[in-house]
Structure formats: structure tokens, C-alpha cells
């Protein structure tokens, strides 16, 4: 007996929600980036679930593209965090308030 | 039946790990729980008969991305443990409100798509071998594939420039 599609889709929605909550409540910029990764993975899970339900490979190809974009995003994001730390000495998003009036 | 048991086990572990990433105060533990979440998702991809994507998930996320995260966590000096309290005024109630709104929207959208999906409610076993995936990737999606390569090159060049042009750690600010 195989797993119904709505199981995967429900799991994907829950993971996306947890990631979004993390982005909203956490203040460490590294953890915020990790939560964005959680959300991307949740989207990947939904893409694969719907793709296999439609018996189509387009979902899997899209997931591969998302993975490449996520890898590039992590590299650039971490470089930005290191640069931020060099300039401000902070990894807490509330301490970076240079543009605050 | 066996597949269903595997799905439940991996789904529960993935959810617990995701909650741990958000709830854990130590950044290092968050990163390690994120690896656990990625590995559970890879197992679920195998259950969906997407073997190549599962292997790519292990290599790209659990390998490359996590090495980047862990190196950054360990190389940045300073506190790794978030201090409780000291939030923006009204951040927590606002976060709860926005999360509830997002949950409602997700329920509406995903539920709607599932209803529109209708009959084929079980993932097919036929799709998912690497040969078929490669055929689609290198014919219909060849331009997207090439553009991804260019994107990765640009990202590498940007990161190298960003990290070389900043002030040296010992230099006065």
C-alpha cells in the first residue's frame, strides 16, 4: 500500500510553516538562513509529490533547479553574513540598524 | 503497508528536526538538526521513487550546504547562543498572527490543488528512473540547465569578490 499524495503535501505545508515561523521569531541571521533552507525543501517536497501524482518528470527537473539556486543562495548569503560580521561585529539582525532613522 | 510505516517514521523525524532548528538556542545544534531534516527528506524522495533527486539532496544539501553552514558557524567568533528576551516590541504576537495567516493560505492553496488533482491520488511507480530524467533535462530543459550553470558561476565570482574586497579582520574600522 503506497502513501497517498496528501500525506506528502501536508508534511510539506507543515515544514514550510515551521520555516516561516523561524524566519519571523529568530534573530540570529544564520538561523534565519537555515529556516529559508527549510522552506525551500518543503517546496521541493510538494513539487515532487505533485509531479509523481501527475506521472510527470517536470517536478523532478524543477527540484534540481531549485537545489542549484539554493546552493548559490547559501554561498552568497553566508558571504554577506561574514562581511556583515567584519563591518558590524554582529550576527544578530536587531543589532544591524545602520539605516534606522 | 511497509511504505506507510516508513513514511510516518521519516515524516515525524523530519518535523521534529525542523521544530528543533527553530527552537534550539545554540546555532551549532540548529545546523546539525537541519542535516537530520535533509536526510529524512531524502529518504522520503526515495519513497516517491525519485532516486536521483534523493542522491542529489544528500550531496548538495547534507554535503555542500551543511559544510558551508558549519564552517561559518565555527569560524565566526562571538556568541553562538541566542539570549532570550530582548526582542522587538510586539514581535511574538505579530509572528503568531502572521504564521496563522500563512497557515490558512497554505491550507487553502494546497487543499485546492489536491481537490483539483482528483483521481490519481497515489504516486505513480512508473516515473523516476535516472535515464528518463536525463532525457527530459537535456532536451526540453536544456536552456534552464545551461542558465543554472551560469548562475552558479556568477555566484562563485560574487562570493570571491565580496570576501576579498572587505576590510581585513585586523584592520581598524
mmCIF file with all atom_site columns, N, CA, C and O in Angstrom, chain A residues 30-57:
data_model
loop_
_atom_site.group_PDB
_atom_site.id
_atom_site.type_symbol
_atom_site.label_atom_id
_atom_site.label_alt_id
_atom_site.label_comp_id
_atom_site.label_asym_id
_atom_site.label_entity_id
_atom_site.label_seq_id
_atom_site.pdbx_PDB_ins_code
_atom_site.Cartn_x
_atom_site.Cartn_y
_atom_site.Cartn_z
_atom_site.occupancy
_atom_site.B_iso_or_equiv
_atom_site.pdbx_formal_charge
_atom_site.auth_seq_id
_atom_site.auth_comp_id
_atom_site.auth_asym_id
_atom_site.auth_atom_id
_atom_site.pdbx_PDB_model_num
ATOM 1   N N  . UNK A 1 30 ? 22.192 33.575 10.920  1.00 0.00 ? 30 UNK A N  1
ATOM 2   C CA . UNK A 1 30 ? 22.494 32.230 10.411  1.00 0.00 ? 30 UNK A CA 1
ATOM 3   C C  . UNK A 1 30 ? 21.276 31.319 10.513  1.00 0.00 ? 30 UNK A C  1
ATOM 4   O O  . UNK A 1 30 ? 20.966 30.568 9.583   1.00 0.00 ? 30 UNK A O  1
ATOM 5   N N  . UNK A 1 31 ? 20.572 31.403 11.643  1.00 0.00 ? 31 UNK A N  1
ATOM 6   C CA . UNK A 1 31 ? 19.392 30.545 11.817  1.00 0.00 ? 31 UNK A CA 1
ATOM 7   C C  . UNK A 1 31 ? 18.300 30.963 10.840  1.00 0.00 ? 31 UNK A C  1
ATOM 8   O O  . UNK A 1 31 ? 17.557 30.119 10.320  1.00 0.00 ? 31 UNK A O  1
ATOM 9   N N  . UNK A 1 32 ? 18.201 32.260 10.569  1.00 0.00 ? 32 UNK A N  1
ATOM 10  C CA . UNK A 1 32 ? 17.198 32.716 9.598   1.00 0.00 ? 32 UNK A CA 1
ATOM 11  C C  . UNK A 1 32 ? 17.483 32.111 8.224   1.00 0.00 ? 32 UNK A C  1
ATOM 12  O O  . UNK A 1 32 ? 16.573 31.632 7.531   1.00 0.00 ? 32 UNK A O  1
ATOM 13  N N  . UNK A 1 33 ? 18.772 32.081 7.849   1.00 0.00 ? 33 UNK A N  1
ATOM 14  C CA . UNK A 1 33 ? 19.137 31.469 6.566   1.00 0.00 ? 33 UNK A CA 1
ATOM 15  C C  . UNK A 1 33 ? 18.796 29.975 6.555   1.00 0.00 ? 33 UNK A C  1
ATOM 16  O O  . UNK A 1 33 ? 18.304 29.442 5.553   1.00 0.00 ? 33 UNK A O  1
ATOM 17  N N  . UNK A 1 34 ? 19.034 29.299 7.695   1.00 0.00 ? 34 UNK A N  1
ATOM 18  C CA . UNK A 1 34 ? 18.674 27.879 7.773   1.00 0.00 ? 34 UNK A CA 1
ATOM 19  C C  . UNK A 1 34 ? 17.174 27.682 7.613   1.00 0.00 ? 34 UNK A C  1
ATOM 20  O O  . UNK A 1 34 ? 16.722 26.715 6.973   1.00 0.00 ? 34 UNK A O  1
ATOM 21  N N  . UNK A 1 35 ? 16.376 28.582 8.189   1.00 0.00 ? 35 UNK A N  1
ATOM 22  C CA . UNK A 1 35 ? 14.927 28.449 8.071   1.00 0.00 ? 35 UNK A CA 1
ATOM 23  C C  . UNK A 1 35 ? 14.470 28.670 6.634   1.00 0.00 ? 35 UNK A C  1
ATOM 24  O O  . UNK A 1 35 ? 13.519 28.022 6.170   1.00 0.00 ? 35 UNK A O  1
ATOM 25  N N  . UNK A 1 36 ? 15.173 29.559 5.907   1.00 0.00 ? 36 UNK A N  1
ATOM 26  C CA . UNK A 1 36 ? 14.857 29.720 4.487   1.00 0.00 ? 36 UNK A CA 1
ATOM 27  C C  . UNK A 1 36 ? 15.134 28.420 3.741   1.00 0.00 ? 36 UNK A C  1
ATOM 28  O O  . UNK A 1 36 ? 14.356 28.008 2.860   1.00 0.00 ? 36 UNK A O  1
ATOM 29  N N  . UNK A 1 37 ? 16.222 27.736 4.120   1.00 0.00 ? 37 UNK A N  1
ATOM 30  C CA . UNK A 1 37 ? 16.507 26.435 3.509   1.00 0.00 ? 37 UNK A CA 1
ATOM 31  C C  . UNK A 1 37 ? 15.388 25.429 3.797   1.00 0.00 ? 37 UNK A C  1
ATOM 32  O O  . UNK A 1 37 ? 15.004 24.650 2.926   1.00 0.00 ? 37 UNK A O  1
ATOM 33  N N  . UNK A 1 38 ? 14.876 25.449 5.037   1.00 0.00 ? 38 UNK A N  1
ATOM 34  C CA . UNK A 1 38 ? 13.750 24.569 5.371   1.00 0.00 ? 38 UNK A CA 1
ATOM 35  C C  . UNK A 1 38 ? 12.571 24.818 4.442   1.00 0.00 ? 38 UNK A C  1
ATOM 36  O O  . UNK A 1 38 ? 11.934 23.890 3.937   1.00 0.00 ? 38 UNK A O  1
ATOM 37  N N  . UNK A 1 39 ? 12.278 26.101 4.207   1.00 0.00 ? 39 UNK A N  1
ATOM 38  C CA . UNK A 1 39 ? 11.128 26.428 3.356   1.00 0.00 ? 39 UNK A CA 1
ATOM 39  C C  . UNK A 1 39 ? 11.357 25.961 1.924   1.00 0.00 ? 39 UNK A C  1
ATOM 40  O O  . UNK A 1 39 ? 10.448 25.433 1.275   1.00 0.00 ? 39 UNK A O  1
ATOM 41  N N  . UNK A 1 40 ? 12.595 26.132 1.419   1.00 0.00 ? 40 UNK A N  1
ATOM 42  C CA . UNK A 1 40 ? 12.892 25.670 0.057   1.00 0.00 ? 40 UNK A CA 1
ATOM 43  C C  . UNK A 1 40 ? 12.708 24.157 -0.051  1.00 0.00 ? 40 UNK A C  1
ATOM 44  O O  . UNK A 1 40 ? 12.168 23.648 -1.045  1.00 0.00 ? 40 UNK A O  1
ATOM 45  N N  . UNK A 1 41 ? 13.135 23.436 1.007   1.00 0.00 ? 41 UNK A N  1
ATOM 46  C CA . UNK A 1 41 ? 12.990 21.981 0.976   1.00 0.00 ? 41 UNK A CA 1
ATOM 47  C C  . UNK A 1 41 ? 11.538 21.563 1.024   1.00 0.00 ? 41 UNK A C  1
ATOM 48  O O  . UNK A 1 41 ? 11.147 20.571 0.400   1.00 0.00 ? 41 UNK A O  1
ATOM 49  N N  . UNK A 1 42 ? 10.723 22.302 1.776   1.00 0.00 ? 42 UNK A N  1
ATOM 50  C CA . UNK A 1 42 ? 9.294  21.996 1.811   1.00 0.00 ? 42 UNK A CA 1
ATOM 51  C C  . UNK A 1 42 ? 8.677  22.166 0.433   1.00 0.00 ? 42 UNK A C  1
ATOM 52  O O  . UNK A 1 42 ? 7.881  21.329 -0.026  1.00 0.00 ? 42 UNK A O  1
ATOM 53  N N  . UNK A 1 43 ? 9.086  23.237 -0.269  1.00 0.00 ? 43 UNK A N  1
ATOM 54  C CA . UNK A 1 43 ? 8.576  23.454 -1.627  1.00 0.00 ? 43 UNK A CA 1
ATOM 55  C C  . UNK A 1 43 ? 9.014  22.325 -2.541  1.00 0.00 ? 43 UNK A C  1
ATOM 56  O O  . UNK A 1 43 ? 8.232  21.837 -3.374  1.00 0.00 ? 43 UNK A O  1
ATOM 57  N N  . UNK A 1 44 ? 10.252 21.853 -2.378  1.00 0.00 ? 44 UNK A N  1
ATOM 58  C CA . UNK A 1 44 ? 10.744 20.726 -3.180  1.00 0.00 ? 44 UNK A CA 1
ATOM 59  C C  . UNK A 1 44 ? 9.881  19.485 -2.975  1.00 0.00 ? 44 UNK A C  1
ATOM 60  O O  . UNK A 1 44 ? 9.556  18.778 -3.928  1.00 0.00 ? 44 UNK A O  1
ATOM 61  N N  . UNK A 1 45 ? 9.540  19.228 -1.699  1.00 0.00 ? 45 UNK A N  1
ATOM 62  C CA . UNK A 1 45 ? 8.722  18.043 -1.390  1.00 0.00 ? 45 UNK A CA 1
ATOM 63  C C  . UNK A 1 45 ? 7.371  18.126 -2.089  1.00 0.00 ? 45 UNK A C  1
ATOM 64  O O  . UNK A 1 45 ? 6.897  17.145 -2.682  1.00 0.00 ? 45 UNK A O  1
ATOM 65  N N  . UNK A 1 46 ? 6.745  19.312 -2.061  1.00 0.00 ? 46 UNK A N  1
ATOM 66  C CA . UNK A 1 46 ? 5.449  19.469 -2.732  1.00 0.00 ? 46 UNK A CA 1
ATOM 67  C C  . UNK A 1 46 ? 5.593  19.272 -4.236  1.00 0.00 ? 46 UNK A C  1
ATOM 68  O O  . UNK A 1 46 ? 4.760  18.628 -4.877  1.00 0.00 ? 46 UNK A O  1
ATOM 69  N N  . UNK A 1 47 ? 6.671  19.831 -4.820  1.00 0.00 ? 47 UNK A N  1
ATOM 70  C CA . UNK A 1 47 ? 6.894  19.678 -6.265  1.00 0.00 ? 47 UNK A CA 1
ATOM 71  C C  . UNK A 1 47 ? 7.011  18.196 -6.641  1.00 0.00 ? 47 UNK A C  1
ATOM 72  O O  . UNK A 1 47 ? 6.397  17.742 -7.613  1.00 0.00 ? 47 UNK A O  1
ATOM 73  N N  . UNK A 1 48 ? 7.771  17.446 -5.841  1.00 0.00 ? 48 UNK A N  1
ATOM 74  C CA . UNK A 1 48 ? 7.943  16.025 -6.148  1.00 0.00 ? 48 UNK A CA 1
ATOM 75  C C  . UNK A 1 48 ? 6.635  15.267 -5.982  1.00 0.00 ? 48 UNK A C  1
ATOM 76  O O  . UNK A 1 48 ? 6.312  14.389 -6.792  1.00 0.00 ? 48 UNK A O  1
ATOM 77  N N  . UNK A 1 49 ? 5.872  15.597 -4.926  1.00 0.00 ? 49 UNK A N  1
ATOM 78  C CA . UNK A 1 49 ? 4.626  14.872 -4.681  1.00 0.00 ? 49 UNK A CA 1
ATOM 79  C C  . UNK A 1 49 ? 3.641  15.090 -5.827  1.00 0.00 ? 49 UNK A C  1
ATOM 80  O O  . UNK A 1 49 ? 3.091  14.129 -6.379  1.00 0.00 ? 49 UNK A O  1
ATOM 81  N N  . UNK A 1 50 ? 3.450  16.362 -6.216  1.00 0.00 ? 50 UNK A N  1
ATOM 82  C CA . UNK A 1 50 ? 2.502  16.623 -7.301  1.00 0.00 ? 50 UNK A CA 1
ATOM 83  C C  . UNK A 1 50 ? 3.028  16.074 -8.629  1.00 0.00 ? 50 UNK A C  1
ATOM 84  O O  . UNK A 1 50 ? 2.254  15.601 -9.461  1.00 0.00 ? 50 UNK A O  1
ATOM 85  N N  . UNK A 1 51 ? 4.347  16.149 -8.817  1.00 0.00 ? 51 UNK A N  1
ATOM 86  C CA . UNK A 1 51 ? 4.924  15.610 -10.049 1.00 0.00 ? 51 UNK A CA 1
ATOM 87  C C  . UNK A 1 51 ? 4.674  14.124 -10.185 1.00 0.00 ? 51 UNK A C  1
ATOM 88  O O  . UNK A 1 51 ? 4.270  13.643 -11.250 1.00 0.00 ? 51 UNK A O  1
ATOM 89  N N  . UNK A 1 52 ? 4.857  13.388 -9.096  1.00 0.00 ? 52 UNK A N  1
ATOM 90  C CA . UNK A 1 52 ? 4.641  11.942 -9.206  1.00 0.00 ? 52 UNK A CA 1
ATOM 91  C C  . UNK A 1 52 ? 3.156  11.619 -9.300  1.00 0.00 ? 52 UNK A C  1
ATOM 92  O O  . UNK A 1 52 ? 2.776  10.628 -9.913  1.00 0.00 ? 52 UNK A O  1
ATOM 93  N N  . UNK A 1 53 ? 2.301  12.470 -8.715  1.00 0.00 ? 53 UNK A N  1
ATOM 94  C CA . UNK A 1 53 ? 0.865  12.224 -8.849  1.00 0.00 ? 53 UNK A CA 1
ATOM 95  C C  . UNK A 1 53 ? 0.414  12.412 -10.298 1.00 0.00 ? 53 UNK A C  1
ATOM 96  O O  . UNK A 1 53 ? -0.479 11.714 -10.767 1.00 0.00 ? 53 UNK A O  1
ATOM 97  N N  . UNK A 1 54 ? 1.041  13.378 -11.000 1.00 0.00 ? 54 UNK A N  1
ATOM 98  C CA . UNK A 1 54 ? 0.701  13.596 -12.411 1.00 0.00 ? 54 UNK A CA 1
ATOM 99  C C  . UNK A 1 54 ? 1.514  12.695 -13.335 1.00 0.00 ? 54 UNK A C  1
ATOM 100 O O  . UNK A 1 54 ? 1.441  12.844 -14.556 1.00 0.00 ? 54 UNK A O  1
ATOM 101 N N  . UNK A 1 55 ? 2.343  11.793 -12.778 1.00 0.00 ? 55 UNK A N  1
ATOM 102 C CA . UNK A 1 55 ? 3.221  10.920 -13.549 1.00 0.00 ? 55 UNK A CA 1
ATOM 103 C C  . UNK A 1 55 ? 4.073  11.708 -14.522 1.00 0.00 ? 55 UNK A C  1
ATOM 104 O O  . UNK A 1 55 ? 4.220  11.341 -15.686 1.00 0.00 ? 55 UNK A O  1
ATOM 105 N N  . UNK A 1 56 ? 4.640  12.801 -14.038 1.00 0.00 ? 56 UNK A N  1
ATOM 106 C CA . UNK A 1 56 ? 5.436  13.647 -14.919 1.00 0.00 ? 56 UNK A CA 1
ATOM 107 C C  . UNK A 1 56 ? 6.798  13.892 -14.278 1.00 0.00 ? 56 UNK A C  1
ATOM 108 O O  . UNK A 1 56 ? 6.930  13.920 -13.052 1.00 0.00 ? 56 UNK A O  1
ATOM 109 N N  . UNK A 1 57 ? 7.811  14.054 -15.121 1.00 0.00 ? 57 UNK A N  1
ATOM 110 C CA . UNK A 1 57 ? 9.168  14.264 -14.602 1.00 0.00 ? 57 UNK A CA 1
ATOM 111 C C  . UNK A 1 57 ? 9.501  15.737 -14.425 1.00 0.00 ? 57 UNK A C  1
ATOM 112 O O  . UNK A 1 57 ? 10.577 16.075 -13.947 1.00 0.00 ? 57 UNK A O  1
#
